[in-house]
mmCIF file of C-alpha atoms in Angstrom:
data_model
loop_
_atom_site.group_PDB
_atom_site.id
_atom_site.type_symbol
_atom_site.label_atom_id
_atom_site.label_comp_id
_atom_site.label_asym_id
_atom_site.label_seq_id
_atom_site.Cartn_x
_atom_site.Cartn_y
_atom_site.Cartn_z
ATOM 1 C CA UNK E 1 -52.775 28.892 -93.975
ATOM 2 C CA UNK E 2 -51.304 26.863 -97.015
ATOM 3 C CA UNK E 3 -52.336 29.643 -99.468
ATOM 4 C CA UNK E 4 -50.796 32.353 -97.131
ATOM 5 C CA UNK E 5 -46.868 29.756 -97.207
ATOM 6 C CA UNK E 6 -47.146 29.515 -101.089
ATOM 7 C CA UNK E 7 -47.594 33.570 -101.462
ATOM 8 C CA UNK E 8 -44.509 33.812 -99.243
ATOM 9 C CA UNK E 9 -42.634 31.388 -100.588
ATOM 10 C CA UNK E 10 -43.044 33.178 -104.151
ATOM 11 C CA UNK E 11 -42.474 36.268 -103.068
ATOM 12 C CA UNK E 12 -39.231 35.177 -101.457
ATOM 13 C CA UNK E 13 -38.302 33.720 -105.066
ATOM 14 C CA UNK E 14 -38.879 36.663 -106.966
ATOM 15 C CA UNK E 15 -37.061 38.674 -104.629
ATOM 16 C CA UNK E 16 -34.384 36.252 -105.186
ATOM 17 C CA UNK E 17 -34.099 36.324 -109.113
ATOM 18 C CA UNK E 18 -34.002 40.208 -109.011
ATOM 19 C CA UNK E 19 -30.953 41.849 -110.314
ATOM 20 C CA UNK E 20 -28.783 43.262 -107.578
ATOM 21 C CA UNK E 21 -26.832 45.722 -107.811
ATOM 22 C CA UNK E 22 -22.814 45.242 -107.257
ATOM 23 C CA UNK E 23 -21.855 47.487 -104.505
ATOM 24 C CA UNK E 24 -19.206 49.964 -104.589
ATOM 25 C CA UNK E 25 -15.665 48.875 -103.800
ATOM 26 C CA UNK E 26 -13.937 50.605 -101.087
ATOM 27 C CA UNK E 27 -10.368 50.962 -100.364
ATOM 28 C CA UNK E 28 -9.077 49.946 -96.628
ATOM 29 C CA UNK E 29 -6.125 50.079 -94.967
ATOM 30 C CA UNK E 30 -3.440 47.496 -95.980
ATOM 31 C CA UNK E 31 -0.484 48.474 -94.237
ATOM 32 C CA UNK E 32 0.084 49.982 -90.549
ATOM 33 C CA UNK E 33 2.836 51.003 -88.369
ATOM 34 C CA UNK E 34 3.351 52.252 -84.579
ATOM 35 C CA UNK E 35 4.297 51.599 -81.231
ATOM 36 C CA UNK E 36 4.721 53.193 -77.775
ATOM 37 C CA UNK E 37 7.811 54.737 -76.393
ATOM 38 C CA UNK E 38 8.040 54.868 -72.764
ATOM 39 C CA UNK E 39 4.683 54.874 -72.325
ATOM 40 C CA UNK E 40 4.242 57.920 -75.184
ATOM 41 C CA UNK E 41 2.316 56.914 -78.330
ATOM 42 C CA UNK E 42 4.832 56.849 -81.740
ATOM 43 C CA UNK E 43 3.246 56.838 -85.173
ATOM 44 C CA UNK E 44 4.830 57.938 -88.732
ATOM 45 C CA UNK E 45 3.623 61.138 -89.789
ATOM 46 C CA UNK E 46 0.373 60.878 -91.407
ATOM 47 C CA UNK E 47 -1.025 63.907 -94.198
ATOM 48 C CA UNK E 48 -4.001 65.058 -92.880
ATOM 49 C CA UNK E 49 -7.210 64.268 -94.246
ATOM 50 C CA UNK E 50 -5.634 61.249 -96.022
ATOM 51 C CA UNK E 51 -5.518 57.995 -93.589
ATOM 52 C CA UNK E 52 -3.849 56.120 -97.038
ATOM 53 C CA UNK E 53 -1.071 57.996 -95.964
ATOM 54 C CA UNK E 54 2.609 57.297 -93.628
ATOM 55 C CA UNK E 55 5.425 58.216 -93.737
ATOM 56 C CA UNK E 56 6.061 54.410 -93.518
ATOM 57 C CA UNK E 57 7.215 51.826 -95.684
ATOM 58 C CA UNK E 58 8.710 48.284 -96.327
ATOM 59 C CA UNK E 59 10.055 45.660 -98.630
ATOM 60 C CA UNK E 60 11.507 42.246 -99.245
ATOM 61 C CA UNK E 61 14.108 40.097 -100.288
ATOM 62 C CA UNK E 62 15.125 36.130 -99.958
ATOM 63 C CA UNK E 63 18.734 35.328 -98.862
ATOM 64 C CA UNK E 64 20.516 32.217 -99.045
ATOM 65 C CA UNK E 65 22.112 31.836 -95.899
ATOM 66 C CA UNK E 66 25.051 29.052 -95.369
ATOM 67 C CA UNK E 67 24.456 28.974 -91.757
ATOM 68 C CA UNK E 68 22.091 26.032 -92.101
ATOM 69 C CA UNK E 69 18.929 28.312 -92.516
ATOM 70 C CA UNK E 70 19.024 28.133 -96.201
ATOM 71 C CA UNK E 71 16.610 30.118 -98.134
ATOM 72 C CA UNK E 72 15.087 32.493 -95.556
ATOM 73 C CA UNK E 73 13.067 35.990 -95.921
ATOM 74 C CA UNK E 74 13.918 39.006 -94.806
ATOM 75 C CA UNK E 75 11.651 41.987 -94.668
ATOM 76 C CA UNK E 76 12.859 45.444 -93.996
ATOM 77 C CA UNK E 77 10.321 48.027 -92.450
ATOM 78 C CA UNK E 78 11.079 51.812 -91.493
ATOM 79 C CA UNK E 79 8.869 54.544 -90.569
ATOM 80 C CA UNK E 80 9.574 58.103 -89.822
ATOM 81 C CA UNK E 81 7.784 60.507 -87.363
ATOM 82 C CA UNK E 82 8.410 63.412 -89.112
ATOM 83 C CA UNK E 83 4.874 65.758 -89.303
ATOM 84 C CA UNK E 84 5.937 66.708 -92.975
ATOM 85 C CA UNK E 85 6.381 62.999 -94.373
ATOM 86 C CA UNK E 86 9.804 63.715 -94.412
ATOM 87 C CA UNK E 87 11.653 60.336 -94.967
ATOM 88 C CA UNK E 88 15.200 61.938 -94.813
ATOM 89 C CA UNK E 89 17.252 60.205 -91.965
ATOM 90 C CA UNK E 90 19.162 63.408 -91.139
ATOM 91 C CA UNK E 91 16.291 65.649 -90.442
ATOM 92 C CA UNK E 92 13.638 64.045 -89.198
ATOM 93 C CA UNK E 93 12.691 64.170 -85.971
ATOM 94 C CA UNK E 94 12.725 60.359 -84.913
ATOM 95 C CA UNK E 95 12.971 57.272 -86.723
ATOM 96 C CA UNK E 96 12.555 53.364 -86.651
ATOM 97 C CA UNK E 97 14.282 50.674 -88.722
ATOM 98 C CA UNK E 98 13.117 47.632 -88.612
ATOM 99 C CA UNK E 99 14.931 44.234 -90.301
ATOM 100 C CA UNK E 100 13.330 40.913 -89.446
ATOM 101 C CA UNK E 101 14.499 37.462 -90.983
ATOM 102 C CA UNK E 102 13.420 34.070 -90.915
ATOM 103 C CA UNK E 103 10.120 34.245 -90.319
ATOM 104 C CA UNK E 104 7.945 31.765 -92.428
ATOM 105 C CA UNK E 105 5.274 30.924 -90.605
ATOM 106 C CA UNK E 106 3.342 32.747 -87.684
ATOM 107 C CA UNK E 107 4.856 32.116 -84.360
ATOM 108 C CA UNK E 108 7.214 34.176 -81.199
ATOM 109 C CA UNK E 109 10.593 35.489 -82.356
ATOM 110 C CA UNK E 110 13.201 37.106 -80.463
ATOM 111 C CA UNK E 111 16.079 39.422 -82.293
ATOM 112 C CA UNK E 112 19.162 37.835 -82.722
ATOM 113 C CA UNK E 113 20.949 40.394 -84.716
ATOM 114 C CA UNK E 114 22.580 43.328 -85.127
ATOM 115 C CA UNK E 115 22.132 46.624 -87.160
ATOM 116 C CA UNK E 116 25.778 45.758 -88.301
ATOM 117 C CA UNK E 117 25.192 42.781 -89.873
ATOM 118 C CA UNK E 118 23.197 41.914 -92.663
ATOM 119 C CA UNK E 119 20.077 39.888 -93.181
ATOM 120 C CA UNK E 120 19.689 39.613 -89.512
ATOM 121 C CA UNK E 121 16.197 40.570 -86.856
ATOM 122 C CA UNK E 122 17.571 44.149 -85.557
ATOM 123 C CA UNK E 123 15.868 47.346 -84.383
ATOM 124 C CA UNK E 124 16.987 50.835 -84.111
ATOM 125 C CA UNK E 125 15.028 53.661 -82.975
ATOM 126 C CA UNK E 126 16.914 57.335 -84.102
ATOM 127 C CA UNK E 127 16.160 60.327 -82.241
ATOM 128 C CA UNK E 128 16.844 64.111 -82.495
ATOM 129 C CA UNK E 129 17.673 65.562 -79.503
ATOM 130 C CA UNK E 130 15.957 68.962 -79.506
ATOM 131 C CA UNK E 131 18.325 70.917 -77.619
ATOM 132 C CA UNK E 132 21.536 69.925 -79.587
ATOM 133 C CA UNK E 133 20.150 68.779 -82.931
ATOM 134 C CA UNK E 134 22.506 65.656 -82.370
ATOM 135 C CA UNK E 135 21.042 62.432 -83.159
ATOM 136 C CA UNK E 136 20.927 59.385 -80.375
ATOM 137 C CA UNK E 137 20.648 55.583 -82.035
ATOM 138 C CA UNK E 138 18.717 53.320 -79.584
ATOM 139 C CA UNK E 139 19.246 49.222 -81.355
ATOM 140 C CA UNK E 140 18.680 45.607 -79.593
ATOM 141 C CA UNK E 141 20.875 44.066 -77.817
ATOM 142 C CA UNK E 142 20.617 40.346 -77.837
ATOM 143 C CA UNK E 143 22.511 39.542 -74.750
ATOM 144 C CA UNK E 144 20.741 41.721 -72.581
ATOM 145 C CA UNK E 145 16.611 41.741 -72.214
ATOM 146 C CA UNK E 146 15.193 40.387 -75.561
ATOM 147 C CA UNK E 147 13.129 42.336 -77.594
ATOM 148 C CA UNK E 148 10.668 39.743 -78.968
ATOM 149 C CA UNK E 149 8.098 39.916 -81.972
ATOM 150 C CA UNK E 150 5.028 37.750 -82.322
ATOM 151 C CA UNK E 151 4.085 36.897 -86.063
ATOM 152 C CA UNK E 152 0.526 36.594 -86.061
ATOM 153 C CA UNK E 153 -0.332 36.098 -89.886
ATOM 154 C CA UNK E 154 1.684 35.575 -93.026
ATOM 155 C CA UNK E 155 -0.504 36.576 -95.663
ATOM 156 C CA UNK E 156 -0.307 34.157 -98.763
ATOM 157 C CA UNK E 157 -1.874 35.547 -102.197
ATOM 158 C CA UNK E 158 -1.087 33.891 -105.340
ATOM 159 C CA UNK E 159 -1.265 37.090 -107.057
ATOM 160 C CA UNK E 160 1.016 38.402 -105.033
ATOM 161 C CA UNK E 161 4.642 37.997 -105.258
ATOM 162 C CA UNK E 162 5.590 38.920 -102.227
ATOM 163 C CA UNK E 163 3.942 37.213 -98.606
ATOM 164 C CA UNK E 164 2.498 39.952 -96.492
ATOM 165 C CA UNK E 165 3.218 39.748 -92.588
ATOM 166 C CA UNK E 166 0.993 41.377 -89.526
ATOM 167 C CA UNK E 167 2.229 40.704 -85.729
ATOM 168 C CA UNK E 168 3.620 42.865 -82.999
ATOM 169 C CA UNK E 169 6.579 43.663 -80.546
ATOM 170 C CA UNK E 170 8.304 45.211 -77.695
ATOM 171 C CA UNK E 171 11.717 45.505 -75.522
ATOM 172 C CA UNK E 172 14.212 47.443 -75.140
ATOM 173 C CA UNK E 173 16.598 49.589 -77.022
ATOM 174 C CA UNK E 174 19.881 50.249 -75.481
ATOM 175 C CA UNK E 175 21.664 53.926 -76.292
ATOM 176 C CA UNK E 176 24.454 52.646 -79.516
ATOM 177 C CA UNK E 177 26.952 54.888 -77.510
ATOM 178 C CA UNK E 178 25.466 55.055 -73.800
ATOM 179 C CA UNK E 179 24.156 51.646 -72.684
ATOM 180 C CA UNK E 180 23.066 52.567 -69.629
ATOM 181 C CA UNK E 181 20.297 54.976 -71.668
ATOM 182 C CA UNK E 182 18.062 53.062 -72.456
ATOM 183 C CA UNK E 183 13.726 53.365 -74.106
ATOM 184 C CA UNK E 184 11.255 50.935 -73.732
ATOM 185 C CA UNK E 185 9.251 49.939 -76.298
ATOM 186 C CA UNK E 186 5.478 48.392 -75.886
ATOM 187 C CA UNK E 187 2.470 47.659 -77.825
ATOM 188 C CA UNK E 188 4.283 47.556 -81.618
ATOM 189 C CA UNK E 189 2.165 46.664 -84.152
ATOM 190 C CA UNK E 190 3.060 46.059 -87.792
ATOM 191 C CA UNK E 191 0.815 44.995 -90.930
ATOM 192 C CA UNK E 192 1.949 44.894 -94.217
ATOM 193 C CA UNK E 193 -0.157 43.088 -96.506
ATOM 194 C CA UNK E 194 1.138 45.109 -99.424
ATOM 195 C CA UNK E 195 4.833 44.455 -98.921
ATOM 196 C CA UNK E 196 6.658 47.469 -101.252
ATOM 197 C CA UNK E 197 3.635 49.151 -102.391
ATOM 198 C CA UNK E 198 4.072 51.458 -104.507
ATOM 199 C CA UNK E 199 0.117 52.440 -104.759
ATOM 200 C CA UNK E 200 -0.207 53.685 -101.151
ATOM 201 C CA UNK E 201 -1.098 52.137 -97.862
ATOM 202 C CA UNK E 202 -4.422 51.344 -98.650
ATOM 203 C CA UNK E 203 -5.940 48.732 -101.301
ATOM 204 C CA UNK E 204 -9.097 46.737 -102.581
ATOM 205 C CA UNK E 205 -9.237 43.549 -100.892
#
């Protein structure tokens, strides 16, 4: 028995101190955007054949505020549904713009702005209307239901300049013109761990 634990344990070693061979890096999705309205699934337009692909995007600025808030970060997302990656706000067939500030650390926020003022948490969904070709704007309201988004990691790299983000939303968007119109918007999800990429939506991690 004591002859048969040496061989083993040698064996183990020199499987140990053989060379191993690195294995191939693989690139994987870094950024993501979609949602549900009323019920219907809603993600960018995608190239087919290419998952690194969306017609998505996103970047990033601080603003000194003199509110009290001081330094805060605002990131700006939009996305596009169009099938041909069409990122043209006048022809495409639906739209969302996204603008959330203040958030430093994970946690619940609600959206306090407006699309008409700067720096501020707003939402508007766009959409074509295909019998007219006129365009309806859907935004937040914050003195009616809240629409609320749940930060669930800020992504810290020292190489990177700018902090990635990943959480989620929903609420509801009230017609700009019509406020009885309304959409309802459920299971949101957002990652961006490449904040204004300019390689693509996927990466090495």
């Amino acid at each position: 028995m004591r002859l048969i634990c040496k061989i083993f344990l040698w064996g183990t070693m020199l499987v140990g101190c053989q060379p191993q061979k690195d294995s191939p890096k693989v690139k994987v999705r870094m950024n993501w955007f979609s949602m549900q309205v009323n019920g219907q699934d809603w993600i960018p337009g995608v190239a087919p054949n290419d998952p690194c692909s969306g017609a998505f995007g996103s970047s990033y600025t601080d603003v000194t505020c003199n509110d009290g808030r001081g330094t805060i970060p605002v990131y700006f997302f939009r996305a596009f549904r169009d099938p041909n990656k069409d990122y043209d706000y006048t022809t495409t067939e639906s739209f969302a713009n996204f603008e959330f500030a203040g958030a430093k650390e994970p946690g619940i926020y609600s959206l306090e702005g407006s699309r008409k003022q700067e720096f501020t948490s707003n939402f508007m969904f766009g959409l074509k209307q295909p019998s007219t070709g006129k365009r309806k704007r859907y935004i937040n309201d914050p003195s009616r239901k809240p629409f609320i988004v749940n930060v669930k990691a800020i992504y810290r790299d020292h190489s990177k300049v700018i902090p990635g983000i990943e959480g989620s939303f929903s609420g509801v968007l009230y017609n700009e013109e019509n406020p009885s119109d309304s959409l309802i918007i459920t299971k949101g999800e957002f990652m961006f761990k490449r904040v204004a990429s300019t390689t693509g939506n996927c990466d090495y991690e």
